[in-house]
């Protein structure tokens, strides 16, 4: 077997060379990368695809098991190395170092628990658990026996959980008695009980004891610790076809019910590991920490699969950045000598609001690489991250990708390719992005702005939406036939660097001018008294659309003056056309649980359509909606 290191770019020249190979002959390129993994049977052909159906198949006819690649194959050379480093919510509770060998044993045992409870290849298992090591064990155990995992973020409500269980007809639910988040204890089992009232496909529920709180157990509900005592230590991995389903992960669409994105075994394995090593430039001995939750794709690909496939040490954190204090992230970096730190701009902005002493009191000298994911990172946040966390010596990788893409699509490679603040920069090796105009023509050359599209398949592209292939086709392949359409706008600078400008549905045409709301927000956020803002378009008689900014201030004295300053600042920085017609000072912004602002709700408020705001129950802060409607000030 070849070593994957041979194909990791260590210099700009390497990147250029590998990139050229990957686009001039994708099949022979990906075949080489795939050969660095353990396959039970080699593929017959590398790729077959059809954008019209749409259908994508990678490593066709190949047989493998991804858990064998994450665990078994590391037993020879790194059995005692830490695979998962667990940091609990409470800093007084001991952290845990779980070696590759121990993780292997725990996964084998739990695989046998699943089998004992009648779970077979192809069955769907819903996982609704806190960020504890057993969550990773559960994910890998499903993968080991060929069951399809559907992880639901443990912050979701019972309604959201039930909808996801029912959509994919899960046979089993894995959950816990409760979960610790900051100074709160969440009654996870109670929420699950509520959900299960409306689900009839679940045969068995297995409950992990985490908080020790009292829970009700029905006859088909079993304790994790009891089940584990009944099984053997060994479990052979089930042979899977490269195109067999590995997992379903739900993502919200612009409207309607959540989309169950389906990922398959072979391509996802090859792509997540390859991008992990290239983007983060992980080396043996490094301690890598992605602060996401495994309930999101970032956690699937870059806490569990990418790092473990690569034999890395991956940190799992159970808690929140504000508990017990706003220095928790930095204290963890110090405690575990974190080398790679990967987080979201929303966390960076939130932490940057607090006194810098929180950062300065922690030793961050172990850090080598910083990462950002999930939304465009604005200049202020980028600079704060670079100056205060990276001390101007850590490359920052701004990674653009999606639940649907499975892995990172645009990013610099840490310390290898050029970085540029607020730019995701270059395509990953193997990725062929283009910009299109609204008619779908490719914009050739640099210094352009348009919608982003990908014109050639990559191994970890989602294969379908579970149970709804038509929707898959309509959302991603119909607007611009022959391309994958992610729904983001982008620009490209004179050197070919990409900058994501935001969702294309966030572009507002004002008096015939095309305005991205993200750059306007950047300007507003640069005002020293602004904590956060969101700009949306609303219908306007004369201009077609006008802009309304929802702004959170650090200090609400002198609102009127500040509002004028903001208007002048926007006018000066972008142009008078970008000046919001209305600036509304608000106490908070409606956010999804992953930290994204729900602009749909703001648009309804702005167009006075408050009767049709719809379901706000899955918001992180549903109470804020009423506060905005009744309690905020317009200028
Ligand atoms: C959407 C996908 C990627 C995993 C977490 C989010 C936005 C993501 C970036 C970035 C600008 C970004 C895009 C994308 N996005 N990363 N680095 N710069 N925008 O996954 O929930 O599926 O969301 O997040 O708009 O389409 P997701």
Coordinates of N, CA, C and O in Angstrom, one line a residue, residues 353 531-532 550-554 556 584-590 602 621 623-633:
X353 N -15.5 40.1 21.9 CA -16.2 41.2 22.6 C -15.8 41.3 24.0 O -16.0 42.3 24.7
X531 N -22.0 45.4 18.1 CA -21.6 44.1 18.4 C -21.8 43.1 17.3 O -21.0 42.3 16.9
X532 N -23.0 43.3 16.6 CA -23.3 42.4 15.5 C -24.4 43.0 14.7 O -25.2 43.8 15.2
X550 N -30.5 45.4 11.0 CA -30.8 45.1 12.4 C -29.4 45.1 13.1 O -28.5 44.3 12.7
X551 N -29.3 45.9 14.1 CA -28.0 46.2 14.7 C -28.1 46.0 16.2 O -28.9 46.5 16.9
X552 N -27.1 45.2 16.7 CA -27.0 45.1 18.2 C -25.8 46.0 18.6 O -24.7 45.9 18.1
X553 N -26.1 46.9 19.5 CA -25.1 47.9 20.0 C -24.5 47.4 21.3 O -25.1 46.7 22.1
X554 N -23.3 47.7 21.5 CA -22.6 47.4 22.8 C -23.2 48.3 23.9 O -23.2 47.9 25.1
X556 N -26.4 51.3 24.4 CA -27.5 51.9 23.7 C -27.7 53.4 24.0 O -28.7 54.0 23.7
X584 N -32.4 49.4 12.6 CA -33.2 49.0 13.7 C -32.3 48.5 14.8 O -31.6 47.5 14.6
X585 N -32.3 49.2 15.9 CA -31.5 48.7 17.1 C -32.2 47.6 17.8 O -33.3 47.8 18.2
X586 N -31.6 46.4 17.9 CA -32.3 45.2 18.4 C -31.4 44.6 19.6 O -30.2 44.8 19.6
X587 N -32.1 43.9 20.4 CA -31.4 43.3 21.6 C -30.7 42.0 21.2 O -29.8 41.5 21.9
X588 N -31.0 41.4 20.0 CA -30.4 40.2 19.6 C -30.9 39.8 18.2 O -31.7 40.5 17.7
X589 N -30.3 38.8 17.6 CA -30.6 38.4 16.3 C -31.1 36.9 16.3 O -30.4 36.1 17.0
X590 N -32.1 36.6 15.6 CA -32.5 35.2 15.6 C -31.5 34.3 14.9 O -31.1 34.6 13.8
X602 N -36.0 37.8 9.7 CA -35.8 39.2 9.6 C -36.6 39.8 8.4 O -37.1 40.9 8.5
X621 N -32.5 31.0 19.9 CA -33.0 32.0 20.8 C -34.4 32.5 20.4 O -34.5 33.7 19.9
X623 N -36.9 33.5 21.7 CA -37.5 34.6 22.4 C -37.2 36.0 21.8 O -37.8 37.0 22.0
X624 N -36.1 36.0 21.1 CA -35.6 37.2 20.5 C -36.5 37.8 19.5 O -36.6 39.0 19.2
X625 N -37.3 36.9 18.8 CA -38.1 37.3 17.7 C -39.2 38.3 18.2 O -39.4 39.4 17.7
X626 N -39.8 38.0 19.4 CA -40.8 38.9 19.9 C -40.2 40.2 20.4 O -40.7 41.3 20.2
X627 N -39.0 40.1 21.0 CA -38.3 41.3 21.4 C -38.0 42.2 20.3 O -38.1 43.5 20.4
X628 N -37.6 41.7 19.1 CA -37.3 42.5 18.0 C -38.6 43.2 17.5 O -38.6 44.4 17.2
X629 N -39.7 42.5 17.5 CA -41.0 43.0 17.0 C -41.5 44.1 18.0 O -41.9 45.2 17.5
X630 N -41.4 43.9 19.3 CA -42.1 44.8 20.2 C -41.1 45.8 20.8 O -41.4 46.9 21.1
X631 N -39.9 45.4 20.9 CA -39.0 46.2 21.8 C -37.8 46.9 21.2 O -37.0 47.4 21.9
X632 N -37.8 47.0 19.9 CA -36.6 47.6 19.3 C -36.8 49.0 18.8 O -38.0 49.4 18.6
X633 N -35.8 49.7 18.5 CA -36.0 51.1 18.0 C -35.5 51.3 16.6 O -34.5 50.8 16.2

